mmCIF file of C-alpha atoms in Angstrom:
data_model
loop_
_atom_site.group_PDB
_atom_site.id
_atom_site.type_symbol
_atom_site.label_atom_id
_atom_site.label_comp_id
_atom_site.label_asym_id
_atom_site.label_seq_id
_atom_site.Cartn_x
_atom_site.Cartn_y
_atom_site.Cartn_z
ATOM 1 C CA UNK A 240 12.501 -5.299 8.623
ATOM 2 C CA UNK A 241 9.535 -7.950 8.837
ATOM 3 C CA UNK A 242 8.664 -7.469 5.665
ATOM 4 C CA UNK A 243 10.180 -8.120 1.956
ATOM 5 C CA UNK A 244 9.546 -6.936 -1.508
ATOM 6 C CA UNK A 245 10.003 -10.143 -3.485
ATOM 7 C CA UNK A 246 12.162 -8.682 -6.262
ATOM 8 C CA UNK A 247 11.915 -11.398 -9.440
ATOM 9 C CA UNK A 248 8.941 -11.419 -9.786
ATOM 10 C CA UNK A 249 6.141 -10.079 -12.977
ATOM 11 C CA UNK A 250 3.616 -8.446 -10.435
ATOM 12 C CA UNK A 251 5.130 -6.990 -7.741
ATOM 13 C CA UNK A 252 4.904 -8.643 -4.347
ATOM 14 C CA UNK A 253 5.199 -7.993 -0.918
ATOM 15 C CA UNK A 254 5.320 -10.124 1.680
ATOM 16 C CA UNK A 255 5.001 -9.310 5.914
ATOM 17 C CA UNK A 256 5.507 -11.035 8.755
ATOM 18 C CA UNK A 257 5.756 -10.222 12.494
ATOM 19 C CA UNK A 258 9.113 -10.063 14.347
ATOM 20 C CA UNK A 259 10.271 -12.711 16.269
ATOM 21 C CA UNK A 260 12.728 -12.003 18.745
ATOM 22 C CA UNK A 261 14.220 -15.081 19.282
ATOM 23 C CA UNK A 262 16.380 -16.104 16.715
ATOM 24 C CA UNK A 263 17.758 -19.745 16.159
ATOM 25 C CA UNK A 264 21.153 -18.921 17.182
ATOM 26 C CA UNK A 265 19.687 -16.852 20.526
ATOM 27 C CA UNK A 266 17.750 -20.232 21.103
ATOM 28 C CA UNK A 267 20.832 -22.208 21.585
ATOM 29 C CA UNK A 268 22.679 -19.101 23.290
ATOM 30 C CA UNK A 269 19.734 -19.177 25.943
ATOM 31 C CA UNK A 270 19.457 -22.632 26.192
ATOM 32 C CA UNK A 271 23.615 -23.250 26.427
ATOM 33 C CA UNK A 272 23.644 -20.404 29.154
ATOM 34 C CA UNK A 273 20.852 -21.915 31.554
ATOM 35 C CA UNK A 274 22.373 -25.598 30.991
ATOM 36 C CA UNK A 275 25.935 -23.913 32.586
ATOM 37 C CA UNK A 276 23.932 -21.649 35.481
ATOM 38 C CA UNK A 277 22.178 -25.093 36.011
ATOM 39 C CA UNK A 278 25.008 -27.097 36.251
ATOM 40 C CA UNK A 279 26.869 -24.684 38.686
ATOM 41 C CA UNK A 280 25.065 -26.498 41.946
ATOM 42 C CA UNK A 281 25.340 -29.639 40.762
ATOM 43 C CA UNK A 282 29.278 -29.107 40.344
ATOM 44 C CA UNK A 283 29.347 -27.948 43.795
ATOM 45 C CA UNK A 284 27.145 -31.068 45.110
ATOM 46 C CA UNK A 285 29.557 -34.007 43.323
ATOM 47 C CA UNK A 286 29.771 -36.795 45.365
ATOM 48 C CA UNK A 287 27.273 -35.669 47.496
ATOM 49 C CA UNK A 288 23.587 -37.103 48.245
ATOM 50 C CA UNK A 289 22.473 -33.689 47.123
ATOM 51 C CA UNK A 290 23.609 -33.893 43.885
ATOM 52 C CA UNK A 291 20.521 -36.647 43.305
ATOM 53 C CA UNK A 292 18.149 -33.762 45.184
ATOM 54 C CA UNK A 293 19.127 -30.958 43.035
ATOM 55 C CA UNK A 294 19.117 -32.966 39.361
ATOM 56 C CA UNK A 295 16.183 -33.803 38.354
ATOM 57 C CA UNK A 296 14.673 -30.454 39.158
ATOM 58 C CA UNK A 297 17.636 -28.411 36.985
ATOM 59 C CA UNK A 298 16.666 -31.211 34.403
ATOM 60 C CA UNK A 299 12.803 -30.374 33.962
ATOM 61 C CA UNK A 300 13.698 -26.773 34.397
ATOM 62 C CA UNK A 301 15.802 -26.868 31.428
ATOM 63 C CA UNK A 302 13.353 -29.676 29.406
ATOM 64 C CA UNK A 303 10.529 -27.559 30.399
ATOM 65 C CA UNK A 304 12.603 -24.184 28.929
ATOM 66 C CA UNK A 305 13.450 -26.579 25.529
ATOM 67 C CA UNK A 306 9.680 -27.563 24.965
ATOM 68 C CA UNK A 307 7.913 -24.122 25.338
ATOM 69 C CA UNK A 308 10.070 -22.078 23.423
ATOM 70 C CA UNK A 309 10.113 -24.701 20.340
ATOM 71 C CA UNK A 310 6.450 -25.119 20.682
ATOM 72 C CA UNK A 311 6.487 -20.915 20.673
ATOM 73 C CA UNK A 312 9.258 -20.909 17.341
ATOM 74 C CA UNK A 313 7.029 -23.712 15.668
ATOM 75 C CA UNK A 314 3.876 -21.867 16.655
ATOM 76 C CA UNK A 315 1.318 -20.793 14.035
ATOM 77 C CA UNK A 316 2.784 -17.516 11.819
ATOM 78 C CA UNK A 317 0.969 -14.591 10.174
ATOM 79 C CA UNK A 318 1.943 -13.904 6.893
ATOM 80 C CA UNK A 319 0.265 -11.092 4.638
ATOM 81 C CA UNK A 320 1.415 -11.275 1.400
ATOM 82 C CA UNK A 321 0.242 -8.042 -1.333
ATOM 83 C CA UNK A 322 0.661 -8.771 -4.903
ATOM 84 C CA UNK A 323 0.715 -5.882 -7.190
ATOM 85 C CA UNK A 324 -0.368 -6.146 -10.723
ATOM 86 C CA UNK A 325 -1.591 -3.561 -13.334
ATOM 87 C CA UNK A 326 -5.417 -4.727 -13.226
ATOM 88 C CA UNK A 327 -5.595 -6.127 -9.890
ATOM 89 C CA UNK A 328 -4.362 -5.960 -6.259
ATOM 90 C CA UNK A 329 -4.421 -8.801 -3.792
ATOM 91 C CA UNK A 330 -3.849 -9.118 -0.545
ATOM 92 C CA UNK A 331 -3.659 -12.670 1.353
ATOM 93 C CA UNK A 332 -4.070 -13.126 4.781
ATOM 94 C CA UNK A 333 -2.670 -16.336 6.825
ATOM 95 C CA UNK A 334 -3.584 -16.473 10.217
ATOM 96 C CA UNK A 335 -4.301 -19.163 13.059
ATOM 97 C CA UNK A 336 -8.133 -17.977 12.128
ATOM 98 C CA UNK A 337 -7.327 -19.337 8.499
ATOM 99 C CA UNK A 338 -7.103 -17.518 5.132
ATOM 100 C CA UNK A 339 -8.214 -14.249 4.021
ATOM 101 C CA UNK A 340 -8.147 -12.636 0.910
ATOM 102 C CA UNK A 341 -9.262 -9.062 -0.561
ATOM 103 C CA UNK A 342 -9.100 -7.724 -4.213
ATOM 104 C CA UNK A 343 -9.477 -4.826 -6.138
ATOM 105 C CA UNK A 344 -8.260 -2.721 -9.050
ATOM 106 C CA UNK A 345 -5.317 -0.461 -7.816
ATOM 107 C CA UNK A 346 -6.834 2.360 -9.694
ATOM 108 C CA UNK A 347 -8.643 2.539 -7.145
ATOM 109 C CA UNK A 348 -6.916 1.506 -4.081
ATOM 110 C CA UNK A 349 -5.980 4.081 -1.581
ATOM 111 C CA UNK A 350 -3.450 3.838 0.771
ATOM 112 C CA UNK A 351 -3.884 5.665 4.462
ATOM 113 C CA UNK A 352 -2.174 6.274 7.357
ATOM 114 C CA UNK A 353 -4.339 7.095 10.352
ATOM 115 C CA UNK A 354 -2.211 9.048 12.570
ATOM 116 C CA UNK A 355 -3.576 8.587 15.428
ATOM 117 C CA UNK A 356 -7.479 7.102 14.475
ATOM 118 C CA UNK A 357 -6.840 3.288 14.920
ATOM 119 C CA UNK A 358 -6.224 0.551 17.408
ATOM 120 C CA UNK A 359 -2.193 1.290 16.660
ATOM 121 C CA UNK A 360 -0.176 4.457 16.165
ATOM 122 C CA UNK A 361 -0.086 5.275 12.195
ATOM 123 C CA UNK A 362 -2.532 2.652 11.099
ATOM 124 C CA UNK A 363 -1.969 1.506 8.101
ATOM 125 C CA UNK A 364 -5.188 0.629 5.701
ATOM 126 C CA UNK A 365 -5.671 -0.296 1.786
ATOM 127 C CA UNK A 366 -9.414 0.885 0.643
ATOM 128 C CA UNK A 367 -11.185 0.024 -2.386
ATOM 129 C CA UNK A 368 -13.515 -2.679 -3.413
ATOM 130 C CA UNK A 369 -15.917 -3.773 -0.878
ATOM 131 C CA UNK A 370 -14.179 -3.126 2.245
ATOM 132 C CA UNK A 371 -11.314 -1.168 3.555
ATOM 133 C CA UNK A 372 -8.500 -3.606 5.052
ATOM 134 C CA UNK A 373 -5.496 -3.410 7.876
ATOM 135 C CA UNK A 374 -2.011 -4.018 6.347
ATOM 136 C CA UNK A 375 1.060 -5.039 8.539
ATOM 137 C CA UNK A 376 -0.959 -3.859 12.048
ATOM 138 C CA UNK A 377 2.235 -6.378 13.184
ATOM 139 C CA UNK A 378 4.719 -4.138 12.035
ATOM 140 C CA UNK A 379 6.507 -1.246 14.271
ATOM 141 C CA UNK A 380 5.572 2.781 14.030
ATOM 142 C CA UNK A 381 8.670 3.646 11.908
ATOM 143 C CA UNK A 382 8.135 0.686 9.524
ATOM 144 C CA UNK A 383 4.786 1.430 8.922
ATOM 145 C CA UNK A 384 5.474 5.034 7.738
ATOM 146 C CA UNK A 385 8.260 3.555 5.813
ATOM 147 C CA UNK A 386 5.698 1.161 4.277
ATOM 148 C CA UNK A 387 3.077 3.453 3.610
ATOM 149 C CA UNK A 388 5.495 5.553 1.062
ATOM 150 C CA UNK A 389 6.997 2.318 -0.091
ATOM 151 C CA UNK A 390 3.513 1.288 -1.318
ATOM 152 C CA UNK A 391 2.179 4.775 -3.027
ATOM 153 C CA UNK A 392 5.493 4.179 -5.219
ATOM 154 C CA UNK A 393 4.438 1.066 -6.281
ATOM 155 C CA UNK A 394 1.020 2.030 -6.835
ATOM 156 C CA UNK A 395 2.031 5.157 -9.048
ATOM 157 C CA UNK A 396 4.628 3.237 -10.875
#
């Protein structure tokens, strides 16, 4: 799941982040199995005046391939990050945008889960304070629910 309860720590934290479906190892799966494709004509064309045709375009197909998806990996990240104490809830925001950051006693913090009345199915929201605030609009339907009950425990406890 895209999100993590850090577990040694005094106030409880929590700490989201969207998926990524590209993983490090499916980056150099991806990248390995275009280089072979690639090199398939260019086995076929040895020796040939072809061969000087075909490789430079199979070589800024696959440089062009390298460069956008590291650029993508080394993109900018949201991370929300919810820290739980006994007089005082947090929850930090770190977007392209820049930072954002709410507070309020979790006394009085509710936790909803909009069925079906937000820009995503089972929205998931955090009022009290001054404003009422999105949590984890990143993560999937299922994880959200699972999240939702996750976070009235800690609250309670």
């Amino acid at each position: 799941m895209p999100y993590q309860w850090i577990p040694v720590s005094s106030p409880a934290r929590l700490r989201l982040w969207p998926h990524r479906s590209l993983t490090r190892r499916g980056f150099v799966a991806f990248i390995a199995v275009t280089s072979f494709l690639g090199a398939l004509p260019i086995a076929a064309t040895l020796g040939n005046a072809a061969l000087w045709v075909m490789l430079p375009f199979i070589a800024l197909t696959l440089s062009g391939l390298w460069i956008a998806l590291t650029r993508h990996a080394a993109g900018p990240m949201i991370v929300e990050e919810l820290t739980l104490s006994p007089t005082q809830i947090t929850l930090t925001r770190q977007d392209p945008k820049g930072r954002q950051t709410w507070e309020a006693n979790p006394h009085w913090v509710r936790v909803t889960l909009h069925p079906t009345h937000g820009p995503v199915p089972n929205y998931l929201t955090l009022q009290g304070g001054p404003r009422e605030v999105e949590l984890g609009r990143f993560l999937s339907e299922a994880e959200r629910i699972t999240l939702h009950a996750e976070l009235n425990a800690a609250l309670r406890a």
